[in-house]
mmCIF file of C-alpha atoms in Angstrom:
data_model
loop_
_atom_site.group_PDB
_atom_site.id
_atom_site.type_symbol
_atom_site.label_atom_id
_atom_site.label_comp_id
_atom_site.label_asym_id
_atom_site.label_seq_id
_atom_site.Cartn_x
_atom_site.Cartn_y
_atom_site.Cartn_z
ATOM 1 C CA UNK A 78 0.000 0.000 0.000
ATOM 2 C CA UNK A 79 1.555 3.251 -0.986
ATOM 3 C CA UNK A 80 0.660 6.272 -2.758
ATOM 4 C CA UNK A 81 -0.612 7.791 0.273
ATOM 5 C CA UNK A 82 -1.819 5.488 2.583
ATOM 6 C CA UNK A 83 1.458 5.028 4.605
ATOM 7 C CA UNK A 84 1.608 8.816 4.618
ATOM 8 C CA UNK A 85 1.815 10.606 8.214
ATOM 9 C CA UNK A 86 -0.828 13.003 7.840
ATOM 10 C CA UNK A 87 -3.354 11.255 5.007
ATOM 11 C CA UNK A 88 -2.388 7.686 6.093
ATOM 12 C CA UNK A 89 -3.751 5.026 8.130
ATOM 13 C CA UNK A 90 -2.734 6.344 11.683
ATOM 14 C CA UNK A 91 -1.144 4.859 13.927
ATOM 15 C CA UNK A 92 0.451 2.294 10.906
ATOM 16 C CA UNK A 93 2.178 5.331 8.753
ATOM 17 C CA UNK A 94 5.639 6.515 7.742
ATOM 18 C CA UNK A 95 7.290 9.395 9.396
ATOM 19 C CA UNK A 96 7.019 11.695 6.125
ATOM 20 C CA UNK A 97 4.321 13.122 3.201
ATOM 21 C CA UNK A 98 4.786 10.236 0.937
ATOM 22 C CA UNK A 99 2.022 11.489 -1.382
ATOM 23 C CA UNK A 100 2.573 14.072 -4.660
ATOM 24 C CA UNK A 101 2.630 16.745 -2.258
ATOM 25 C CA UNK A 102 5.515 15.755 -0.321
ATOM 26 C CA UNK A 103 7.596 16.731 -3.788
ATOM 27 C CA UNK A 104 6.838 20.363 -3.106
ATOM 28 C CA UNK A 105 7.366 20.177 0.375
ATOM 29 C CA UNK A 106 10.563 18.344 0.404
ATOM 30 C CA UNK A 107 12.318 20.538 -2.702
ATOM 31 C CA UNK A 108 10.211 23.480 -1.774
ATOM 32 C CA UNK A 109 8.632 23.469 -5.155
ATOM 33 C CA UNK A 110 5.807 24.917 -6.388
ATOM 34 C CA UNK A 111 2.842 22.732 -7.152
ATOM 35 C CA UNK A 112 2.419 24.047 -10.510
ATOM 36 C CA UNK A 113 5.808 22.664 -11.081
ATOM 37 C CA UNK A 114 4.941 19.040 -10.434
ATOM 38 C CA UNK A 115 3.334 18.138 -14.056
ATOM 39 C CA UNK A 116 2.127 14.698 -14.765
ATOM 40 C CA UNK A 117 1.227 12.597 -11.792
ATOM 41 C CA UNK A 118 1.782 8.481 -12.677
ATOM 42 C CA UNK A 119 -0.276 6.132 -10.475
ATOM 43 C CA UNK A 120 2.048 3.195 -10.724
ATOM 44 C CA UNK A 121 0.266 0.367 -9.083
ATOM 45 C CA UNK A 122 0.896 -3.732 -8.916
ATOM 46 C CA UNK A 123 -2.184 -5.811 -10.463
ATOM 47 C CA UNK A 124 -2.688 -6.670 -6.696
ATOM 48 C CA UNK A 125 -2.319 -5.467 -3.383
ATOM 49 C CA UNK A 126 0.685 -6.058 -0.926
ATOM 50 C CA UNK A 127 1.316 -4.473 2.954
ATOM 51 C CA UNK A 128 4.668 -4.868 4.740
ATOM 52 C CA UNK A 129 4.021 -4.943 8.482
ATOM 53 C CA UNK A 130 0.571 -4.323 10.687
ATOM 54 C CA UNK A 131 -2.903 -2.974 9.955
ATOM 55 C CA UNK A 132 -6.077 -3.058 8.152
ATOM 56 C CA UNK A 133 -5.477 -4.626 4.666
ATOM 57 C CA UNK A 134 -9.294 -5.394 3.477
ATOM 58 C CA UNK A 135 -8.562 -7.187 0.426
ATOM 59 C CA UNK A 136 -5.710 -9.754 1.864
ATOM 60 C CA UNK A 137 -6.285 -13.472 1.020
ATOM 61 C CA UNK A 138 -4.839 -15.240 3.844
ATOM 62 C CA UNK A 139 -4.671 -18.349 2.201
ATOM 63 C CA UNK A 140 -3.451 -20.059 -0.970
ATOM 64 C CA UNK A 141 -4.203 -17.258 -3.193
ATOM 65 C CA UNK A 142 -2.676 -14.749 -0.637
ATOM 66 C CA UNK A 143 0.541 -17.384 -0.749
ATOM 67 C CA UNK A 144 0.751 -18.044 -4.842
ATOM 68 C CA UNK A 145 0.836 -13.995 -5.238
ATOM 69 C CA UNK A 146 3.043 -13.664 -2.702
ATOM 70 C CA UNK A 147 5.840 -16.838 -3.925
ATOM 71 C CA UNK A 148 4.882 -15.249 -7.844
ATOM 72 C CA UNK A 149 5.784 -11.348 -7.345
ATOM 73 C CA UNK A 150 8.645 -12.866 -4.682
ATOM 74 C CA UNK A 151 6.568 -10.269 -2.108
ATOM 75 C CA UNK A 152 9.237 -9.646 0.301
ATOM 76 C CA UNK A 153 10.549 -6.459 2.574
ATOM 77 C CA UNK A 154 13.957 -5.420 0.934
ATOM 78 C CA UNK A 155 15.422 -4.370 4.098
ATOM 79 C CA UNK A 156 13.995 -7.205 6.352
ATOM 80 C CA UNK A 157 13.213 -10.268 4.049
ATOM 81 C CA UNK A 158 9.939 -10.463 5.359
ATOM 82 C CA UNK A 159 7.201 -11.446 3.531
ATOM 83 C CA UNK A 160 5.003 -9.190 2.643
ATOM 84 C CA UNK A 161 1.098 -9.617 3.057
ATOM 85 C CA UNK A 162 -0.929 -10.209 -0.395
ATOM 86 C CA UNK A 163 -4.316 -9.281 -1.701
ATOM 87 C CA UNK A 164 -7.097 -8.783 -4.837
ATOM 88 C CA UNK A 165 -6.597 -5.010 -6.466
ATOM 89 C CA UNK A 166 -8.443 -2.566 -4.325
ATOM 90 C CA UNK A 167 -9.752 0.127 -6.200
ATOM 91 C CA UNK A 168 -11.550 1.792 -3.119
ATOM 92 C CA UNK A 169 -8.171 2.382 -2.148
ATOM 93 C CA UNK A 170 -6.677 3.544 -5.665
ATOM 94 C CA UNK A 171 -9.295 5.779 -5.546
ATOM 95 C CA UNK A 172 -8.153 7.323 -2.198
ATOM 96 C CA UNK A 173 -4.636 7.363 -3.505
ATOM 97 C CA UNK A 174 -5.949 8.917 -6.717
ATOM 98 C CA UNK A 175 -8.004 11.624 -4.601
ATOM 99 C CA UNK A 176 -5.263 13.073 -2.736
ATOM 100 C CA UNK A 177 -2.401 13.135 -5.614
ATOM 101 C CA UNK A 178 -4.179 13.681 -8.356
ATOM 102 C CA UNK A 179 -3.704 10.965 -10.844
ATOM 103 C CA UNK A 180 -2.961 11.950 -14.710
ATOM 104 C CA UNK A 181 -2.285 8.446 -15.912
ATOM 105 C CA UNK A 182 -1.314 5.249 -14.305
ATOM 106 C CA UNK A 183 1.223 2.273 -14.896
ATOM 107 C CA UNK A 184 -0.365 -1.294 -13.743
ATOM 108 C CA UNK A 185 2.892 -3.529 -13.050
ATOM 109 C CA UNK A 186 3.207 -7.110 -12.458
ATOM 110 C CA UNK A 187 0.319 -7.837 -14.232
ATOM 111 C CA UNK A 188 1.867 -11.532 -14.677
ATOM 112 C CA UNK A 189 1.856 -12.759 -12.167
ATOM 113 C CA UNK A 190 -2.148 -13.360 -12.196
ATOM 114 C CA UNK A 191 -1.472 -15.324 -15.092
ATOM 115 C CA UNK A 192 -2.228 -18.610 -13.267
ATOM 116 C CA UNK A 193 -5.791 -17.193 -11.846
ATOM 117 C CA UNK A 194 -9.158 -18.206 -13.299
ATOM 118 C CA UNK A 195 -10.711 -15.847 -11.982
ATOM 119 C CA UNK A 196 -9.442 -12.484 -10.683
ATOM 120 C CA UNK A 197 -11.243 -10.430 -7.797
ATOM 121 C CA UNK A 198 -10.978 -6.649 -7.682
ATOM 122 C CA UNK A 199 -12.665 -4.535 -4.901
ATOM 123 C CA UNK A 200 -14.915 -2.061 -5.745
ATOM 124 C CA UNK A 201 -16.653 -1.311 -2.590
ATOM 125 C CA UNK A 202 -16.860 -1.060 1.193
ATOM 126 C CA UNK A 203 -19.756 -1.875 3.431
ATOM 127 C CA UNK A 204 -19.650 -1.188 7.184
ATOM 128 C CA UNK A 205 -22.482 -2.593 8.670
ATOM 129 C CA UNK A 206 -24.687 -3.782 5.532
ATOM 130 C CA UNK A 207 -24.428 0.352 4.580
ATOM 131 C CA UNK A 208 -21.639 1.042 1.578
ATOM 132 C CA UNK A 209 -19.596 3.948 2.270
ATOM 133 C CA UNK A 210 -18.884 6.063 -0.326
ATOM 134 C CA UNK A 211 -14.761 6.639 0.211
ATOM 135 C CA UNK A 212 -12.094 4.703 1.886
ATOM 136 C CA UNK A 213 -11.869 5.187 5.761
ATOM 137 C CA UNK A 214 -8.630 6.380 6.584
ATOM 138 C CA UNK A 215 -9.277 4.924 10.327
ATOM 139 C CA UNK A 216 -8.329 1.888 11.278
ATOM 140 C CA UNK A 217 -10.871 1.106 13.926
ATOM 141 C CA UNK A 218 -13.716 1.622 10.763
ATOM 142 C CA UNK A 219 -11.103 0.330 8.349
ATOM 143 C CA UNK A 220 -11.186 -3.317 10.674
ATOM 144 C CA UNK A 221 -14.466 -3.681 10.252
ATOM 145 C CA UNK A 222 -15.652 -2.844 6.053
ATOM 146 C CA UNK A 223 -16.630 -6.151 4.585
ATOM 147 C CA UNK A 224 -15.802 -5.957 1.474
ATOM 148 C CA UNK A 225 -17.728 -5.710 -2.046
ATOM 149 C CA UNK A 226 -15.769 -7.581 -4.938
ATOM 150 C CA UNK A 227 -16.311 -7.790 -8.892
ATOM 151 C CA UNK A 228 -14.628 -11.069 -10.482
ATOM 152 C CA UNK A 229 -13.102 -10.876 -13.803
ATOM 153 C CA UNK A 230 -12.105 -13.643 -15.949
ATOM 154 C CA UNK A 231 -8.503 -14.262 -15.788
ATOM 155 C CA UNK A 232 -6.494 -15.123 -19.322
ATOM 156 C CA UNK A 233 -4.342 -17.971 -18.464
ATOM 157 C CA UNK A 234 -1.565 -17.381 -20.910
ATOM 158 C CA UNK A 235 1.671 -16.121 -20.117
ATOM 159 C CA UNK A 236 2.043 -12.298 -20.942
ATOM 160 C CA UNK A 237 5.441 -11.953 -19.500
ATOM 161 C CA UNK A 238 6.854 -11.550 -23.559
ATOM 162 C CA UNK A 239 4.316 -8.895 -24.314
ATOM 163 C CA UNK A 240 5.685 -5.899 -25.874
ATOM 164 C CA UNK A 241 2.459 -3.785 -27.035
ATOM 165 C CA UNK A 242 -1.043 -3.393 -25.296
ATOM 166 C CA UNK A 243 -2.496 -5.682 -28.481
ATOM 167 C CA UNK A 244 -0.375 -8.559 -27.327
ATOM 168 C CA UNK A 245 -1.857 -8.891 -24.328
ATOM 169 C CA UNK A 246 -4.582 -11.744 -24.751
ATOM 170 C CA UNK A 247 -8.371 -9.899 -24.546
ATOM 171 C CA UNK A 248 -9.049 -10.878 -20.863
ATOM 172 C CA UNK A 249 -5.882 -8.969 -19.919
ATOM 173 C CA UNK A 250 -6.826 -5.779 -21.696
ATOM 174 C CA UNK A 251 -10.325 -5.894 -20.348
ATOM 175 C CA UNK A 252 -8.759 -5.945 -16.753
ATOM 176 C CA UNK A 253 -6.568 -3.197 -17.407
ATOM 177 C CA UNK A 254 -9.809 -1.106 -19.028
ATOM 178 C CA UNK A 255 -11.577 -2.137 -15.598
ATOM 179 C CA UNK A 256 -9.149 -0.555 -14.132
ATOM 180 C CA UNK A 257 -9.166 2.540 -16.249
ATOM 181 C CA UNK A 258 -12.736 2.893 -16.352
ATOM 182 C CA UNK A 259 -13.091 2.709 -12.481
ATOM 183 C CA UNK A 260 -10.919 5.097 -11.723
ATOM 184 C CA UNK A 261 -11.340 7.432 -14.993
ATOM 185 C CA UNK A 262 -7.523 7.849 -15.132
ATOM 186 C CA UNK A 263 -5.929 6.767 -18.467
ATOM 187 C CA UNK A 264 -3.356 4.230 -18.185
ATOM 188 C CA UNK A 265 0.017 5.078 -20.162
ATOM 189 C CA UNK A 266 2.041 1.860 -19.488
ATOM 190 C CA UNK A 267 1.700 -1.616 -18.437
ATOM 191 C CA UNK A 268 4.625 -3.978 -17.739
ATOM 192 C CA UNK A 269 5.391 -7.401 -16.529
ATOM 193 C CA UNK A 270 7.712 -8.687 -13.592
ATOM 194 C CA UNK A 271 10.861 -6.976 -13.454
ATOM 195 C CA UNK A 272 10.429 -5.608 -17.320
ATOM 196 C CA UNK A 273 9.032 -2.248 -18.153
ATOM 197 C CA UNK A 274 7.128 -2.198 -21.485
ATOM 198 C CA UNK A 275 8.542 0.572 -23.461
ATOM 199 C CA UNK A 276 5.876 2.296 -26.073
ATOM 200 C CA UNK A 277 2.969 -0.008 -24.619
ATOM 201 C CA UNK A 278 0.526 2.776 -24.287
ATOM 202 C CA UNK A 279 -3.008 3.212 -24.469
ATOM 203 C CA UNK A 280 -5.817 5.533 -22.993
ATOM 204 C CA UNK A 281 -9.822 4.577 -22.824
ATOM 205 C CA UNK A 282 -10.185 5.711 -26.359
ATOM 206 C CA UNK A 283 -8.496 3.868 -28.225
ATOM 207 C CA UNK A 284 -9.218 0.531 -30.399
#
């Protein structure tokens, strides 16, 4: 989770970093104008990972949690601890996407669903059998949201030699267009494991 949620002020108290780790944390730690930032890139895995303690909604504490985790080799840099593994939550890409101001985003790691059948993204929060309309940024509400998934076909194919967007088989492109259409940023890249796609571009347009 990143982007914002780790952030001290915006974050998910008391589990944050000690520093603005969203867009505006460029002007405040080069003392930049914001007009100065330009484009804003959302680069995001195909799933979601936590290092450490507190609310991840969308973790699968189980064998899917475990093949994501042993596939994207999820683990802290510093520590070697295994990080904790999830479906895409776009309640909280939305969040991130609120407070930096997404112009285009770059899905990464996008093969290492390859394997899945079926993919699950979140695309809502209920607290109580009531949705909310934005992610909490408290953990004692963030505990408690059950959460409200869409399921996607996955492509089972390996995509990990892809070099344009057209490559990709159809159920991948429809994920990433999910994605796009959610969130109504444009994405601008895509890229496998440890490979970024150069020229693989695209925005919602487009054929």
């Amino acid at each position: 989770m990143s982007g914002g949620v780790p952030a001290l002020v915006l974050g998910t108290y008391p589990f944050v970093t000690s520093s603005n780790c969203t867009v505006g944390g460029v002007c405040t730690g080069l003392g930049m104008p914001p007009q100065n930032v330009g484009e804003v890139y959302g680069v995001v895995k195909a799933y979601t990972t936590r290092v450490g303690i507190g609310a991840f909604p969308t973790e699968q504490d189980n064998d899917v949690g475990e093949l994501l985790q042993t596939r994207g080799k999820e683990v802290g840099v510093t520590t070697g601890r295994k990080r904790r593994c999830g479906w895409l939550d776009l309640v909280l890409l939305k969040y991130a996407h609120m407070i930096n101001g997404f112009t285009a985003l770059a899905l990464t790691k996008m093969d290492i669903l390859d394997v899945f059948p079926e993919i699950k993204v979140c695309v809502a929060y209920k607290v109580d059998n009531e949705l909310i309309p934005h992610f909490p940024a408290n953990q004692e509400v963030l505990q408690k949201v059950e959460v409200q998934y869409d399921t996607l076909p996955g492509w089972n194919t390996d995509i990990s030699t892809a070099r344009t967007f057209q490559e990709l088989p159809e159920n991948a492109q429809k994920y990433v267009r999910y994605v796009e259409e959610y969130l109504e940023v444009p994405g601008k890249g895509v890229s496998p494991s440890g490979c970024i796609i150069k020229g693989l571009h695209w925005s919602l347009g487009e054929v």
